[in-house]
């Protein structure tokens, strides 16, 4: 039996509820593999699990995304072997650990051309971008879209992927520094939501037409600007709550603002079937290996510094992707 360093919470709340513990890890059960993590992805959804916005069964681990090496293969697993480099981005929760057992059908074998760190930085965010752009609303060359938080981890990947598809990207940011980062990753137009009227600028950029789709991972604070940026019968895609969840929504707004559509998708739904998850990951790997998608790793924290990593993420002090290193 091996010993792992793990992050656990016994209650939900501020970053201080996260504890660093040493725990024994048994041999993997049937259908599982034991993976020694080399890099762990930090995602905004982790803060929801920690804070209580998304309930979890306590005590609980945290984290949905990591990369590493298979150390033990459980019975019934035939597509993986000891020494394989693997990554995952859809959980199950508990990635904040140096070693863990995980269902073999929820990990993906990594191509030789993708490093462990790149994989840990891209799985959840990149798979999110793939389902948003290719499934929730299939963007087409020549279209113009609005993507909020364009300098964030999901945003920077979305800008690049959309540009590769021939799409014009308008992105919102919170500072000129973040605007420059977004533009460097394919964002055509940036709007500083702290100093500019987002919907007004979108209308100016699109000659008054608005956009067919808005991708919004921010939540309550950007809701009205998102709706006011859409064309009639446009789609508002609310895939996150960085500023807090949207509450007390009046459906009448959708009719008043042009017979709009609204959806609240999750990666877990889009990748619930194993074949859907593998197809998503394969498309992501192909984009990275082609050079069309660069995965920007801008921050690295030791796993023991996870509390500070969460503070910086929630304080909007980070850009691109952040890794925790066991």
Short mmCIF file of C-alpha atoms in Angstrom, two decimals:
data_model
loop_
_atom_site.label_atom_id
_atom_site.label_comp_id
_atom_site.label_asym_id
_atom_site.label_seq_id
_atom_site.Cartn_x
_atom_site.Cartn_y
_atom_site.Cartn_z
CA UNK A 1 0.00 0.00 0.00
CA UNK A 2 1.40 3.39 -1.05
CA UNK A 3 1.21 6.73 0.75
CA UNK A 4 -0.10 9.83 -1.04
CA UNK A 5 -0.12 13.53 -0.26
CA UNK A 6 -3.72 14.67 -0.69
CA UNK A 7 -5.79 17.81 -0.21
CA UNK A 8 -9.04 17.25 1.66
CA UNK A 9 -11.88 19.38 3.00
CA UNK A 10 -14.02 18.46 6.00
CA UNK A 11 -16.24 21.52 5.58
CA UNK A 12 -16.95 23.89 2.71
CA UNK A 13 -15.82 27.49 2.90
CA UNK A 14 -12.82 29.75 2.33
CA UNK A 15 -9.42 28.47 1.07
CA UNK A 16 -8.43 27.78 4.67
CA UNK A 17 -10.72 24.72 4.80
CA UNK A 18 -8.26 22.83 2.55
CA UNK A 19 -5.92 20.54 4.48
CA UNK A 20 -2.80 18.74 3.28
CA UNK A 21 -2.83 15.14 4.53
CA UNK A 22 -0.91 11.88 4.12
CA UNK A 23 -3.18 8.96 3.24
CA UNK A 24 -2.71 5.32 2.34
CA UNK A 25 -3.78 4.35 -1.19
CA UNK A 26 -4.89 0.72 -1.61
CA UNK A 27 -4.37 -1.32 -4.77
CA UNK A 28 -6.75 -0.28 -7.56
CA UNK A 29 -10.08 -2.08 -7.75
CA UNK A 30 -11.37 -3.89 -10.80
CA UNK A 31 -11.64 -1.42 -13.69
CA UNK A 32 -9.32 1.11 -12.06
CA UNK A 33 -5.72 2.20 -12.53
CA UNK A 34 -3.39 3.77 -9.99
CA UNK A 35 -1.84 6.97 -11.32
CA UNK A 36 1.09 8.91 -9.87
CA UNK A 37 0.40 12.53 -10.73
CA UNK A 38 3.12 14.70 -12.20
CA UNK A 39 0.94 17.81 -12.67
CA UNK A 40 -2.56 18.83 -11.54
CA UNK A 41 -4.82 21.39 -13.20
CA UNK A 42 -6.41 24.19 -11.17
CA UNK A 43 -9.87 25.17 -12.38
CA UNK A 44 -12.52 27.61 -11.23
CA UNK A 45 -14.97 24.80 -10.61
CA UNK A 46 -12.61 23.63 -7.84
CA UNK A 47 -13.41 26.80 -5.91
CA UNK A 48 -17.14 26.04 -6.24
CA UNK A 49 -16.64 22.58 -4.75
CA UNK A 50 -14.55 24.08 -1.95
CA UNK A 51 -16.82 27.05 -1.17
CA UNK A 52 -20.14 25.22 -1.18
CA UNK A 53 -21.59 26.74 -4.34
CA UNK A 54 -21.57 23.17 -5.69
CA UNK A 55 -22.33 20.73 -2.86
CA UNK A 56 -20.00 17.75 -2.35
CA UNK A 57 -20.20 14.84 0.05
CA UNK A 58 -17.88 15.56 2.98
CA UNK A 59 -15.12 14.87 3.71
CA UNK A 60 -13.99 15.30 0.13
CA UNK A 61 -10.99 15.65 -2.08
CA UNK A 62 -10.82 18.40 -4.69
CA UNK A 63 -9.80 18.69 -8.31
CA UNK A 64 -11.00 17.14 -11.55
CA UNK A 65 -7.92 17.27 -13.79
CA UNK A 66 -4.39 15.85 -13.74
CA UNK A 67 -1.74 14.01 -15.71
CA UNK A 68 0.68 11.32 -14.65
CA UNK A 69 1.94 7.79 -15.08
CA UNK A 70 0.10 4.51 -14.53
CA UNK A 71 1.75 2.59 -11.67
CA UNK A 72 -0.70 -0.30 -11.16
CA UNK A 73 -3.39 -1.68 -13.47
CA UNK A 74 -6.50 -3.19 -11.90
CA UNK A 75 -8.22 -6.32 -13.08
CA UNK A 76 -10.26 -6.03 -16.24
CA UNK A 77 -8.29 -3.12 -17.67
CA UNK A 78 -6.87 -3.99 -21.07
CA UNK A 79 -6.30 -0.69 -22.87
CA UNK A 80 -3.72 0.66 -20.39
CA UNK A 81 -0.51 -0.74 -18.94
CA UNK A 82 2.07 0.19 -16.32
CA UNK A 83 4.20 3.10 -17.52
CA UNK A 84 1.56 4.66 -19.76
CA UNK A 85 1.31 8.43 -19.59
CA UNK A 86 -2.31 9.44 -19.05
CA UNK A 87 -4.46 12.47 -18.30
CA UNK A 88 -8.06 13.24 -17.41
CA UNK A 89 -10.26 16.30 -17.08
CA UNK A 90 -13.69 15.14 -16.03
CA UNK A 91 -12.94 13.68 -12.62
CA UNK A 92 -14.05 11.95 -10.50
CA UNK A 93 -13.19 14.58 -7.90
CA UNK A 94 -9.92 14.06 -6.03
CA UNK A 95 -7.16 15.14 -8.42
CA UNK A 96 -5.41 17.21 -5.72
CA UNK A 97 -3.21 14.27 -4.77
CA UNK A 98 0.21 12.88 -5.54
CA UNK A 99 -1.24 9.40 -6.15
CA UNK A 100 -4.77 8.09 -6.65
CA UNK A 101 -6.92 5.30 -8.03
CA UNK A 102 -9.26 6.29 -10.85
CA UNK A 103 -11.63 4.48 -13.22
CA UNK A 104 -9.62 3.46 -16.26
CA UNK A 105 -12.43 4.41 -18.63
CA UNK A 106 -12.20 8.07 -17.55
CA UNK A 107 -8.53 8.60 -18.40
CA UNK A 108 -6.96 9.17 -21.81
CA UNK A 109 -3.62 7.85 -23.00
CA UNK A 110 -1.39 10.76 -23.98
CA UNK A 111 0.27 11.12 -27.38
CA UNK A 112 4.06 11.30 -27.28
CA UNK A 113 3.99 14.91 -28.50
CA UNK A 114 2.05 16.27 -25.51
CA UNK A 115 3.87 16.78 -22.21
CA UNK A 116 2.42 15.94 -18.81
CA UNK A 117 2.24 19.62 -17.84
CA UNK A 118 0.51 20.59 -21.07
CA UNK A 119 -1.99 17.77 -20.59
CA UNK A 120 -2.75 18.71 -16.99
CA UNK A 121 -3.25 22.31 -18.09
CA UNK A 122 -5.55 21.58 -20.98
CA UNK A 123 -7.86 18.66 -20.33
CA UNK A 124 -10.79 20.25 -18.50
CA UNK A 125 -10.47 23.66 -20.15
CA UNK A 126 -9.71 22.34 -23.62
CA UNK A 127 -12.50 19.77 -23.52
CA UNK A 128 -14.80 22.55 -22.33
CA UNK A 129 -13.84 24.71 -25.31
CA UNK A 130 -14.40 21.80 -27.67
CA UNK A 131 -17.94 21.09 -26.53
CA UNK A 132 -18.80 24.80 -26.40
CA UNK A 133 -17.60 25.58 -29.93
CA UNK A 134 -18.41 22.28 -31.65
CA UNK A 135 -21.53 21.04 -29.85
CA UNK A 136 -23.42 23.59 -27.73
CA UNK A 137 -23.28 26.03 -30.64
CA UNK A 138 -21.32 24.89 -33.69
CA UNK A 139 -19.55 28.08 -34.73
CA UNK A 140 -19.03 28.64 -38.42
CA UNK A 141 -16.30 30.43 -40.36
CA UNK A 142 -17.22 34.07 -40.88
CA UNK A 143 -19.27 34.39 -37.68
CA UNK A 144 -18.46 36.79 -34.85
CA UNK A 145 -18.82 35.60 -31.25
CA UNK A 146 -18.50 37.15 -27.79
CA UNK A 147 -16.42 35.26 -25.24
CA UNK A 148 -16.22 36.58 -21.69
CA UNK A 149 -13.00 36.37 -19.62
CA UNK A 150 -10.97 35.99 -22.78
CA UNK A 151 -7.65 36.05 -20.90
CA UNK A 152 -8.59 33.20 -18.59
CA UNK A 153 -7.64 29.56 -19.03
CA UNK A 154 -10.75 28.64 -21.03
CA UNK A 155 -10.80 31.98 -22.81
CA UNK A 156 -7.28 31.80 -24.23
CA UNK A 157 -7.91 28.33 -25.61
CA UNK A 158 -11.30 29.37 -26.99
CA UNK A 159 -9.80 32.37 -28.80
CA UNK A 160 -7.25 30.17 -30.54
CA UNK A 161 -9.67 27.37 -31.41
CA UNK A 162 -12.26 29.81 -32.76
CA UNK A 163 -9.63 31.58 -34.87
CA UNK A 164 -8.55 28.23 -36.33
CA UNK A 165 -12.19 27.77 -37.41
CA UNK A 166 -12.28 31.17 -39.14
CA UNK A 167 -14.35 32.91 -36.46
CA UNK A 168 -13.96 36.53 -35.36
CA UNK A 169 -13.65 36.74 -31.57
CA UNK A 170 -14.71 39.62 -29.33
CA UNK A 171 -13.40 39.03 -25.82
CA UNK A 172 -14.01 40.78 -22.52
CA UNK A 173 -11.13 41.40 -20.11
CA UNK A 174 -10.51 43.28 -16.89
CA UNK A 175 -7.31 45.16 -17.71
CA UNK A 176 -5.10 46.29 -20.59
CA UNK A 177 -2.54 43.66 -19.58
CA UNK A 178 -5.17 40.94 -19.97
CA UNK A 179 -6.33 42.51 -23.24
CA UNK A 180 -2.82 42.19 -24.65
CA UNK A 181 -2.65 38.54 -23.60
CA UNK A 182 -6.02 37.80 -25.20
CA UNK A 183 -5.04 39.51 -28.46
CA UNK A 184 -1.79 37.54 -28.54
CA UNK A 185 -3.87 34.35 -28.49
CA UNK A 186 -6.20 35.24 -31.35
CA UNK A 187 -8.80 37.57 -29.86
CA UNK A 188 -9.70 40.09 -32.57
CA UNK A 189 -11.37 42.71 -30.38
CA UNK A 190 -11.05 43.20 -26.62
CA UNK A 191 -13.50 45.05 -24.37
CA UNK A 192 -12.50 46.14 -20.86
CA UNK A 193 -15.65 45.47 -18.85
CA UNK A 194 -14.41 47.81 -16.08
CA UNK A 195 -14.28 50.87 -18.33
CA UNK A 196 -16.48 50.11 -21.36
CA UNK A 197 -20.12 49.26 -22.05
CA UNK A 198 -19.82 45.71 -23.35
CA UNK A 199 -23.08 45.54 -25.31
CA UNK A 200 -22.54 48.98 -26.84
CA UNK A 201 -19.05 48.02 -28.05
CA UNK A 202 -20.32 44.70 -29.42
CA UNK A 203 -22.97 46.58 -31.42
CA UNK A 204 -20.31 48.98 -32.73
CA UNK A 205 -18.01 46.15 -33.78
CA UNK A 206 -20.83 44.23 -35.49
CA UNK A 207 -22.38 47.27 -37.18
CA UNK A 208 -25.41 47.07 -34.94
CA UNK A 209 -26.20 43.40 -35.61
CA UNK A 210 -24.96 41.78 -32.40
CA UNK A 211 -23.58 38.26 -32.22
CA UNK A 212 -25.29 34.89 -32.69
CA UNK A 213 -23.79 33.42 -29.51
CA UNK A 214 -22.30 34.63 -26.23
CA UNK A 215 -20.15 32.31 -24.13
CA UNK A 216 -20.30 33.48 -20.52
CA UNK A 217 -18.39 31.82 -17.69
CA UNK A 218 -18.65 34.85 -15.42
CA UNK A 219 -22.29 34.74 -14.34
CA UNK A 220 -24.42 37.33 -12.62
CA UNK A 221 -22.32 40.43 -13.31
CA UNK A 222 -22.21 39.93 -17.08
CA UNK A 223 -25.77 38.67 -17.63
CA UNK A 224 -27.42 41.81 -18.98
CA UNK A 225 -24.46 42.75 -21.15
CA UNK A 226 -24.53 39.26 -22.62
CA UNK A 227 -28.22 39.36 -23.46
CA UNK A 228 -27.94 42.85 -24.94
CA UNK A 229 -25.11 41.72 -27.21
CA UNK A 230 -27.12 39.00 -28.94
CA UNK A 231 -28.88 39.02 -32.29
CA UNK A 232 -32.58 38.10 -32.35
CA UNK A 233 -32.89 34.34 -31.66
CA UNK A 234 -29.28 34.34 -30.44
CA UNK A 235 -27.95 31.86 -27.89
CA UNK A 236 -26.69 32.78 -24.42
CA UNK A 237 -24.38 30.02 -23.17
CA UNK A 238 -23.84 30.33 -19.40
CA UNK A 239 -21.17 27.78 -18.57
CA UNK A 240 -19.75 29.18 -15.31
CA UNK A 241 -20.30 31.47 -12.31
CA UNK A 242 -17.03 33.28 -11.58
CA UNK A 243 -18.90 36.38 -10.35
CA UNK A 244 -21.63 34.37 -8.66
CA UNK A 245 -24.56 32.31 -9.96
CA UNK A 246 -27.39 33.85 -11.94
CA UNK A 247 -30.44 34.00 -9.66
CA UNK A 248 -34.07 35.14 -9.98
CA UNK A 249 -33.90 35.18 -13.77
CA UNK A 250 -36.94 36.57 -15.55
CA UNK A 251 -37.68 34.43 -18.62
CA UNK A 252 -39.56 37.37 -20.07
CA UNK A 253 -36.19 38.99 -20.79
CA UNK A 254 -35.55 36.37 -23.47
CA UNK A 255 -38.66 37.37 -25.41
CA UNK A 256 -38.22 41.10 -24.81
CA UNK A 257 -34.67 41.06 -26.13
CA UNK A 258 -35.40 39.12 -29.32
CA UNK A 259 -36.71 35.58 -28.72
CA UNK A 260 -33.35 34.56 -27.29
CA UNK A 261 -32.24 31.08 -26.27
CA UNK A 262 -30.40 30.26 -23.04
CA UNK A 263 -28.55 27.14 -21.92
CA UNK A 264 -26.53 26.12 -18.88
CA UNK A 265 -24.31 23.26 -20.10
CA UNK A 266 -21.63 21.29 -18.26
CA UNK A 267 -18.66 19.32 -19.50
CA UNK A 268 -19.76 16.37 -17.36
CA UNK A 269 -23.00 16.02 -19.32
CA UNK A 270 -21.30 16.30 -22.70
CA UNK A 271 -18.67 13.69 -21.77
CA UNK A 272 -20.81 11.35 -19.66
CA UNK A 273 -20.52 8.59 -22.26
CA UNK A 274 -17.02 7.14 -22.55
CA UNK A 275 -16.98 7.34 -26.35
CA UNK A 276 -18.07 10.99 -26.24
CA UNK A 277 -15.26 11.78 -23.79
CA UNK A 278 -12.64 10.01 -25.91
CA UNK A 279 -13.86 11.74 -29.08
CA UNK A 280 -13.66 15.12 -27.37
CA UNK A 281 -10.14 14.40 -26.07
CA UNK A 282 -8.97 13.13 -29.46
CA UNK A 283 -10.08 16.38 -31.11
CA UNK A 284 -8.28 18.34 -28.39
CA UNK A 285 -5.06 16.33 -28.82
CA UNK A 286 -5.21 16.88 -32.58
CA UNK A 287 -5.58 20.65 -32.17
CA UNK A 288 -2.58 20.81 -29.84
CA UNK A 289 -0.39 18.55 -31.95
CA UNK A 290 -1.25 20.57 -35.08
CA UNK A 291 0.13 23.71 -33.44
CA UNK A 292 -3.21 25.53 -33.78
CA UNK A 293 -3.77 25.45 -30.02
CA UNK A 294 -1.06 26.58 -27.64
CA UNK A 295 -1.71 25.83 -23.97
CA UNK A 296 -0.53 28.82 -21.91
CA UNK A 297 0.76 27.80 -18.46
CA UNK A 298 1.24 31.08 -16.62
CA UNK A 299 1.37 29.98 -12.96
CA UNK A 300 2.72 26.99 -11.05
CA UNK A 301 2.22 26.35 -7.33
CA UNK A 302 3.46 23.52 -5.17
CA UNK A 303 0.54 21.38 -4.03
CA UNK A 304 1.29 22.46 -0.45
CA UNK A 305 0.54 26.06 -1.50
CA UNK A 306 -2.95 25.23 -2.74
CA UNK A 307 -4.62 27.76 -0.42
CA UNK A 308 -2.69 30.63 -2.02
CA UNK A 309 -3.43 29.27 -5.49
CA UNK A 310 -7.16 29.44 -4.76
CA UNK A 311 -6.87 32.96 -3.35
CA UNK A 312 -5.06 34.17 -6.45
CA UNK A 313 -7.52 32.48 -8.81
CA UNK A 314 -10.56 33.94 -7.06
CA UNK A 315 -8.83 37.33 -6.82
CA UNK A 316 -8.44 37.36 -10.63
CA UNK A 317 -4.67 37.59 -10.23
CA UNK A 318 -4.06 34.73 -12.66
CA UNK A 319 -4.16 34.48 -16.44
CA UNK A 320 -4.12 31.43 -18.67
CA UNK A 321 -3.69 28.14 -16.90
CA UNK A 322 -2.43 27.35 -13.41
CA UNK A 323 -0.84 24.08 -12.33
CA UNK A 324 -0.36 22.47 -8.94
CA UNK A 325 2.83 20.41 -8.76
CA UNK A 326 2.79 17.44 -6.31
#
